[in-house]
Amino acid sequence: MTSISDRFQFLRSQSQCALIPFITAGDPDLHATAEALKVLDRNGADIIELGVPYSDPLADGPVIQAAATRALQKGTKLDDVLKMLADVIPELTAPIVLFAYYNPIIHRGIENFLQQLSQVGVKGLVVPDLPLEEAESLLQPAKKFGIEVILLVAPTSSPERIKAIAQKSQGFIYLVSVTGVTGMRSGLESRVENLLQQMRQITDKPIGIGFGISAPEHAKQVKDWGADAAIVGSAFVKRLNDGTPSAGLTAIAEFCQLLKQAIA
């Protein structure tokens, strides 16, 4: 499967902005997650971010926290998620980025964890609670397994810290559009545009904007600002869990199409 870097290189050659939907594994169940990945892949997703449910998701807002809680209550485990991905990834065009917290990675062993991701075909990894100062312990071994570790830049990050993160981040740089947790918001903070332009002065790596993008007009705005990707999470998670599983899949298919049209 295509790497994250290669996917961005292709999209840039086509002057396209990437759409990166996020869903939570195991919500409403793993079968629905597998179907949702295929639906997103068919309806405009360029890369798909899959959250591993965790009991203390500090970076997640109420919608994604609730999804993780439901998934854990149904007994969703990392091994189950990986088994599901091993079956589904061969059917996908969009590379998969796993969104996972650091504690379970450390518990399993960094190299063991990365090897398991590589074996099922995962191409990228976001660890929201991984500080820059400890990132090297994950970044170096990840290269050996062909997994790109994507680091996050916050609106409050200093210029020096942004430069250091930009140098180390693999695949793309994840620019957080708000101070705080994930979630749907009515609009995006204008200072993100300025921060994006500052980052362009220090790196040519792709930059994706996430946290708070919940409507086609938000996605279009970040594209117009010059972002390489719009990352949309809570709005997908909410739609997938509304009504029956079938209705949820229909809802995310339609929403994915609308977002892709907005940034086309």
mmCIF file of C-alpha atoms in Angstrom:
data_model
loop_
_atom_site.group_PDB
_atom_site.id
_atom_site.type_symbol
_atom_site.label_atom_id
_atom_site.label_comp_id
_atom_site.label_asym_id
_atom_site.label_seq_id
_atom_site.Cartn_x
_atom_site.Cartn_y
_atom_site.Cartn_z
ATOM 1 C CA MET A 1 0.000 0.000 0.000
ATOM 2 C CA THR A 2 1.059 3.592 -0.664
ATOM 3 C CA SER A 3 2.964 5.392 2.095
ATOM 4 C CA ILE A 4 1.647 8.606 3.655
ATOM 5 C CA SER A 5 4.488 10.593 2.051
ATOM 6 C CA ASP A 6 3.809 9.101 -1.380
ATOM 7 C CA ARG A 7 0.103 9.860 -1.121
ATOM 8 C CA PHE A 8 0.843 13.517 -0.328
ATOM 9 C CA GLN A 9 3.399 13.699 -3.118
ATOM 10 C CA PHE A 10 0.795 12.459 -5.601
ATOM 11 C CA LEU A 11 -1.889 14.843 -4.310
ATOM 12 C CA ARG A 12 0.504 17.785 -4.505
ATOM 13 C CA SER A 13 1.336 16.871 -8.103
ATOM 14 C CA GLN A 14 -2.414 17.119 -8.799
ATOM 15 C CA SER A 15 -2.760 20.379 -6.780
ATOM 16 C CA GLN A 16 -5.189 18.593 -4.467
ATOM 17 C CA CYS A 17 -5.886 18.974 -0.754
ATOM 18 C CA ALA A 18 -6.206 15.665 1.095
ATOM 19 C CA LEU A 19 -9.287 14.642 3.036
ATOM 20 C CA ILE A 20 -8.471 12.640 6.187
ATOM 21 C CA PRO A 21 -11.545 11.320 8.036
ATOM 22 C CA PHE A 22 -11.193 9.918 11.560
ATOM 23 C CA ILE A 23 -13.318 7.204 13.166
ATOM 24 C CA THR A 24 -12.987 5.233 16.404
ATOM 25 C CA ALA A 25 -12.307 1.493 16.154
ATOM 26 C CA GLY A 26 -15.070 -0.616 17.683
ATOM 27 C CA ASP A 27 -17.794 2.037 17.626
ATOM 28 C CA PRO A 28 -20.509 0.903 17.167
ATOM 29 C CA ASP A 29 -18.638 -2.410 16.689
ATOM 30 C CA LEU A 30 -15.626 -3.730 14.776
ATOM 31 C CA HIS A 31 -17.707 -5.067 11.904
ATOM 32 C CA ALA A 32 -19.161 -1.573 11.419
ATOM 33 C CA THR A 33 -15.634 -0.127 11.643
ATOM 34 C CA ALA A 34 -14.460 -2.419 8.857
ATOM 35 C CA GLU A 35 -17.415 -1.423 6.687
ATOM 36 C CA ALA A 36 -16.881 2.265 7.523
ATOM 37 C CA LEU A 37 -13.251 2.112 6.384
ATOM 38 C CA LYS A 38 -14.364 0.700 3.038
ATOM 39 C CA VAL A 39 -17.144 3.288 2.712
ATOM 40 C CA LEU A 40 -14.770 6.185 3.423
ATOM 41 C CA ASP A 41 -12.227 4.782 0.991
ATOM 42 C CA ARG A 42 -14.855 4.643 -1.775
ATOM 43 C CA ASN A 43 -16.257 8.121 -1.124
ATOM 44 C CA GLY A 44 -13.295 10.464 -1.241
ATOM 45 C CA ALA A 45 -10.970 9.747 1.701
ATOM 46 C CA ASP A 46 -7.318 10.136 0.713
ATOM 47 C CA ILE A 47 -5.941 8.876 4.040
ATOM 48 C CA ILE A 48 -7.973 7.449 6.950
ATOM 49 C CA GLU A 49 -7.190 7.951 10.625
ATOM 50 C CA LEU A 50 -8.383 5.201 12.958
ATOM 51 C CA GLY A 51 -8.520 5.821 16.700
ATOM 52 C CA VAL A 52 -7.676 3.004 19.108
ATOM 53 C CA PRO A 53 -10.105 3.270 22.061
ATOM 54 C CA TYR A 54 -8.341 4.207 25.291
ATOM 55 C CA SER A 55 -9.641 4.692 28.823
ATOM 56 C CA ASP A 56 -8.032 8.098 29.395
ATOM 57 C CA PRO A 57 -8.065 9.928 26.025
ATOM 58 C CA LEU A 58 -6.770 13.335 27.110
ATOM 59 C CA ALA A 59 -6.722 14.900 23.633
ATOM 60 C CA ASP A 60 -10.235 13.828 22.690
ATOM 61 C CA GLY A 61 -13.396 15.847 23.052
ATOM 62 C CA PRO A 62 -16.736 14.513 24.321
ATOM 63 C CA VAL A 63 -17.892 12.887 21.045
ATOM 64 C CA ILE A 64 -14.733 10.823 20.552
ATOM 65 C CA GLN A 65 -14.392 10.112 24.288
ATOM 66 C CA ALA A 66 -17.934 8.713 24.276
ATOM 67 C CA ALA A 67 -17.125 6.591 21.208
ATOM 68 C CA ALA A 68 -14.010 5.192 22.908
ATOM 69 C CA THR A 69 -16.027 4.404 26.035
ATOM 70 C CA ARG A 70 -18.669 2.543 24.010
ATOM 71 C CA ALA A 71 -15.986 0.590 22.162
ATOM 72 C CA LEU A 72 -14.220 -0.390 25.393
ATOM 73 C CA GLN A 73 -17.504 -1.414 27.008
ATOM 74 C CA LYS A 74 -18.034 -3.793 24.090
ATOM 75 C CA GLY A 75 -14.639 -5.336 24.779
ATOM 76 C CA THR A 76 -12.673 -3.831 21.870
ATOM 77 C CA LYS A 77 -8.983 -4.659 22.250
ATOM 78 C CA LEU A 78 -5.960 -3.604 20.215
ATOM 79 C CA ASP A 79 -5.415 -7.176 19.009
ATOM 80 C CA ASP A 80 -8.992 -7.255 17.699
ATOM 81 C CA VAL A 81 -8.441 -3.943 15.897
ATOM 82 C CA LEU A 82 -5.246 -5.236 14.276
ATOM 83 C CA LYS A 83 -6.944 -8.469 13.182
ATOM 84 C CA MET A 84 -9.750 -6.460 11.598
ATOM 85 C CA LEU A 85 -7.216 -4.215 9.821
ATOM 86 C CA ALA A 86 -5.304 -7.215 8.480
ATOM 87 C CA ASP A 87 -8.512 -8.290 6.729
ATOM 88 C CA VAL A 88 -9.627 -4.860 5.512
ATOM 89 C CA ILE A 89 -6.452 -2.980 4.508
ATOM 90 C CA PRO A 90 -5.850 -5.090 1.361
ATOM 91 C CA GLU A 91 -9.221 -3.824 0.082
ATOM 92 C CA LEU A 92 -8.360 -0.141 0.636
ATOM 93 C CA THR A 93 -6.637 2.472 -1.493
ATOM 94 C CA ALA A 94 -6.283 5.070 1.275
ATOM 95 C CA PRO A 95 -3.381 4.420 3.674
ATOM 96 C CA ILE A 96 -4.327 3.955 7.326
ATOM 97 C CA VAL A 97 -2.955 6.134 10.130
ATOM 98 C CA LEU A 98 -3.475 4.725 13.624
ATOM 99 C CA PHE A 99 -4.252 7.241 16.402
ATOM 100 C CA ALA A 100 -3.056 5.694 19.670
ATOM 101 C CA TYR A 101 -1.960 6.871 23.103
ATOM 102 C CA TYR A 102 1.580 6.300 24.346
ATOM 103 C CA ASN A 103 0.928 4.177 27.434
ATOM 104 C CA PRO A 104 -0.422 1.104 25.577
ATOM 105 C CA ILE A 105 2.499 1.362 23.143
ATOM 106 C CA ILE A 106 5.044 1.363 25.966
ATOM 107 C CA HIS A 107 3.176 -1.486 27.688
ATOM 108 C CA ARG A 108 3.331 -3.647 24.558
ATOM 109 C CA GLY A 109 6.898 -2.652 23.723
ATOM 110 C CA ILE A 110 7.684 -0.068 21.044
ATOM 111 C CA GLU A 111 9.334 -2.414 18.532
ATOM 112 C CA ASN A 112 6.742 -5.130 19.063
ATOM 113 C CA PHE A 113 3.919 -2.611 18.590
ATOM 114 C CA LEU A 114 5.454 -1.172 15.408
ATOM 115 C CA GLN A 115 6.112 -4.624 13.992
ATOM 116 C CA GLN A 116 2.465 -5.579 14.518
ATOM 117 C CA LEU A 117 1.288 -2.392 12.781
ATOM 118 C CA SER A 118 3.617 -3.059 9.880
ATOM 119 C CA GLN A 119 2.430 -6.659 9.518
ATOM 120 C CA VAL A 120 -1.212 -5.609 9.076
ATOM 121 C CA GLY A 121 -0.358 -2.757 6.679
ATOM 122 C CA VAL A 122 -0.741 0.377 8.823
ATOM 123 C CA LYS A 123 1.315 3.195 7.283
ATOM 124 C CA GLY A 124 1.183 6.014 9.829
ATOM 125 C CA LEU A 125 0.938 6.665 13.553
ATOM 126 C CA VAL A 126 -0.265 9.653 15.600
ATOM 127 C CA VAL A 127 0.460 9.592 19.337
ATOM 128 C CA PRO A 128 -1.186 12.718 20.793
ATOM 129 C CA ASP A 129 0.439 12.471 24.219
ATOM 130 C CA LEU A 130 3.962 11.806 22.907
ATOM 131 C CA PRO A 131 6.128 14.797 23.854
ATOM 132 C CA LEU A 132 8.739 15.974 21.402
ATOM 133 C CA GLU A 133 11.432 15.237 23.982
ATOM 134 C CA GLU A 134 10.533 11.520 23.939
ATOM 135 C CA ALA A 135 9.635 11.210 20.256
ATOM 136 C CA GLU A 136 12.988 9.814 19.155
ATOM 137 C CA SER A 137 12.274 6.538 20.941
ATOM 138 C CA LEU A 138 9.404 5.997 18.491
ATOM 139 C CA LEU A 139 10.652 7.832 15.397
ATOM 140 C CA GLN A 140 13.836 5.860 14.862
ATOM 141 C CA PRO A 141 12.441 2.310 15.132
ATOM 142 C CA ALA A 142 9.366 3.307 13.094
ATOM 143 C CA LYS A 143 11.581 3.940 10.062
ATOM 144 C CA LYS A 144 12.713 0.324 10.169
ATOM 145 C CA PHE A 145 9.105 -0.855 9.896
ATOM 146 C CA GLY A 146 8.021 1.605 7.206
ATOM 147 C CA ILE A 147 5.681 3.495 9.540
ATOM 148 C CA GLU A 148 5.626 7.289 9.535
ATOM 149 C CA VAL A 149 5.125 8.950 12.928
ATOM 150 C CA ILE A 150 3.176 12.183 12.581
ATOM 151 C CA LEU A 151 3.820 14.836 15.228
ATOM 152 C CA LEU A 152 1.419 17.564 16.349
ATOM 153 C CA VAL A 153 1.928 21.330 16.457
ATOM 154 C CA ALA A 154 -0.312 23.291 18.825
ATOM 155 C CA PRO A 155 -1.356 26.937 18.306
ATOM 156 C CA THR A 156 0.583 27.757 21.485
ATOM 157 C CA SER A 157 3.859 26.152 20.304
ATOM 158 C CA SER A 158 6.850 28.486 20.193
ATOM 159 C CA PRO A 159 8.641 29.114 16.863
ATOM 160 C CA GLU A 160 11.619 27.100 18.118
ATOM 161 C CA ARG A 161 9.427 24.167 19.069
ATOM 162 C CA ILE A 162 7.523 24.277 15.778
ATOM 163 C CA LYS A 163 10.819 24.129 13.890
ATOM 164 C CA ALA A 164 11.977 21.117 15.932
ATOM 165 C CA ILE A 165 8.654 19.303 15.422
ATOM 166 C CA ALA A 166 8.676 20.067 11.689
ATOM 167 C CA GLN A 167 12.150 18.584 11.352
ATOM 168 C CA LYS A 168 11.200 15.334 13.107
ATOM 169 C CA SER A 169 7.620 14.720 11.931
ATOM 170 C CA GLN A 170 7.248 12.038 9.273
ATOM 171 C CA GLY A 171 4.630 11.850 6.524
ATOM 172 C CA PHE A 172 3.087 15.198 7.357
ATOM 173 C CA ILE A 173 2.767 17.657 10.226
ATOM 174 C CA TYR A 174 -0.518 17.697 12.162
ATOM 175 C CA LEU A 175 -1.438 21.321 12.935
ATOM 176 C CA VAL A 176 -3.994 21.485 15.740
ATOM 177 C CA SER A 177 -6.423 24.291 14.905
ATOM 178 C CA VAL A 178 -7.543 25.027 18.467
ATOM 179 C CA THR A 179 -6.175 25.038 21.971
ATOM 180 C CA GLY A 180 -7.828 22.117 23.745
ATOM 181 C CA VAL A 181 -9.426 18.837 22.758
ATOM 182 C CA THR A 182 -10.985 17.543 19.560
ATOM 183 C CA GLY A 183 -14.593 18.381 18.778
ATOM 184 C CA MET A 184 -17.034 20.096 16.446
ATOM 185 C CA ARG A 185 -16.954 23.892 16.485
ATOM 186 C CA SER A 186 -18.823 26.650 14.695
ATOM 187 C CA GLY A 187 -15.692 28.132 13.120
ATOM 188 C CA LEU A 188 -11.929 28.035 12.920
ATOM 189 C CA GLU A 189 -9.525 30.391 14.623
ATOM 190 C CA SER A 190 -8.020 32.892 12.174
ATOM 191 C CA ARG A 191 -4.624 32.697 13.874
ATOM 192 C CA VAL A 192 -4.263 29.193 12.431
ATOM 193 C CA GLU A 193 -3.845 30.757 8.975
ATOM 194 C CA ASN A 194 -0.957 32.879 10.267
ATOM 195 C CA LEU A 195 0.609 29.880 11.980
ATOM 196 C CA LEU A 196 0.319 27.868 8.767
ATOM 197 C CA GLN A 197 2.129 30.599 6.834
ATOM 198 C CA GLN A 198 4.864 30.723 9.481
ATOM 199 C CA MET A 199 5.323 26.970 9.179
ATOM 200 C CA ARG A 200 5.631 27.285 5.391
ATOM 201 C CA GLN A 201 8.723 29.436 5.963
ATOM 202 C CA ILE A 202 10.525 26.650 7.839
ATOM 203 C CA THR A 203 9.381 23.418 6.175
ATOM 204 C CA ASP A 204 8.189 22.049 2.865
ATOM 205 C CA LYS A 205 6.578 18.998 4.488
ATOM 206 C CA PRO A 206 2.812 18.600 4.022
ATOM 207 C CA ILE A 207 0.702 20.199 6.758
ATOM 208 C CA GLY A 208 -2.713 18.855 7.760
ATOM 209 C CA ILE A 209 -5.124 20.852 9.917
ATOM 210 C CA GLY A 210 -7.405 19.095 12.389
ATOM 211 C CA PHE A 211 -9.458 19.514 15.596
ATOM 212 C CA GLY A 212 -12.667 21.486 15.064
ATOM 213 C CA ILE A 213 -13.299 20.928 11.338
ATOM 214 C CA SER A 214 -16.906 19.771 11.174
ATOM 215 C CA ALA A 215 -18.437 21.164 7.977
ATOM 216 C CA PRO A 216 -17.592 21.458 4.267
ATOM 217 C CA GLU A 217 -17.019 25.202 4.624
ATOM 218 C CA HIS A 218 -14.387 24.560 7.312
ATOM 219 C CA ALA A 219 -12.585 22.104 5.044
ATOM 220 C CA LYS A 220 -12.670 24.601 2.189
ATOM 221 C CA GLN A 221 -11.304 27.291 4.479
ATOM 222 C CA VAL A 222 -8.231 25.304 5.485
ATOM 223 C CA LYS A 223 -7.661 24.400 1.833
ATOM 224 C CA ASP A 224 -7.887 28.085 0.867
ATOM 225 C CA TRP A 225 -5.399 28.901 3.618
ATOM 226 C CA GLY A 226 -2.976 26.553 1.885
ATOM 227 C CA ALA A 227 -3.173 23.403 4.034
ATOM 228 C CA ASP A 228 -2.289 20.082 2.435
ATOM 229 C CA ALA A 229 -5.025 18.207 4.315
ATOM 230 C CA ALA A 230 -8.273 18.692 6.210
ATOM 231 C CA ILE A 231 -8.642 16.237 9.104
ATOM 232 C CA VAL A 232 -12.217 15.642 10.255
ATOM 233 C CA GLY A 233 -13.026 13.504 13.298
ATOM 234 C CA SER A 234 -15.940 14.167 15.633
ATOM 235 C CA ALA A 235 -18.365 14.952 12.809
ATOM 236 C CA PHE A 236 -17.723 11.504 11.281
ATOM 237 C CA VAL A 237 -17.854 9.707 14.634
ATOM 238 C CA LYS A 238 -21.194 11.336 15.467
ATOM 239 C CA ARG A 239 -22.761 10.484 12.106
ATOM 240 C CA LEU A 240 -21.556 6.892 12.203
ATOM 241 C CA ASN A 241 -23.233 6.334 15.571
ATOM 242 C CA ASP A 242 -26.552 8.030 14.766
ATOM 243 C CA GLY A 243 -29.366 5.528 14.137
ATOM 244 C CA THR A 244 -28.782 2.036 12.778
ATOM 245 C CA PRO A 245 -25.336 0.888 11.566
ATOM 246 C CA SER A 246 -26.655 0.984 7.997
ATOM 247 C CA ALA A 247 -27.884 4.570 8.429
ATOM 248 C CA GLY A 248 -24.556 5.538 9.951
ATOM 249 C CA LEU A 249 -22.625 4.162 6.982
ATOM 250 C CA THR A 250 -24.888 6.033 4.572
ATOM 251 C CA ALA A 251 -24.437 9.244 6.562
ATOM 252 C CA ILE A 252 -20.619 9.097 6.549
ATOM 253 C CA ALA A 253 -20.572 8.252 2.829
ATOM 254 C CA GLU A 254 -22.639 11.338 2.021
ATOM 255 C CA PHE A 255 -20.633 13.555 4.402
ATOM 256 C CA CYS A 256 -17.337 12.316 2.965
ATOM 257 C CA GLN A 257 -18.514 13.177 -0.547
ATOM 258 C CA LEU A 258 -19.577 16.685 0.545
ATOM 259 C CA LEU A 259 -16.228 17.359 2.212
ATOM 260 C CA LYS A 260 -14.274 16.089 -0.802
ATOM 261 C CA GLN A 261 -16.350 18.259 -3.133
ATOM 262 C CA ALA A 262 -15.651 21.289 -0.936
ATOM 263 C CA ILE A 263 -11.882 20.893 -1.280
ATOM 264 C CA ALA A 264 -11.793 19.604 -4.874
#
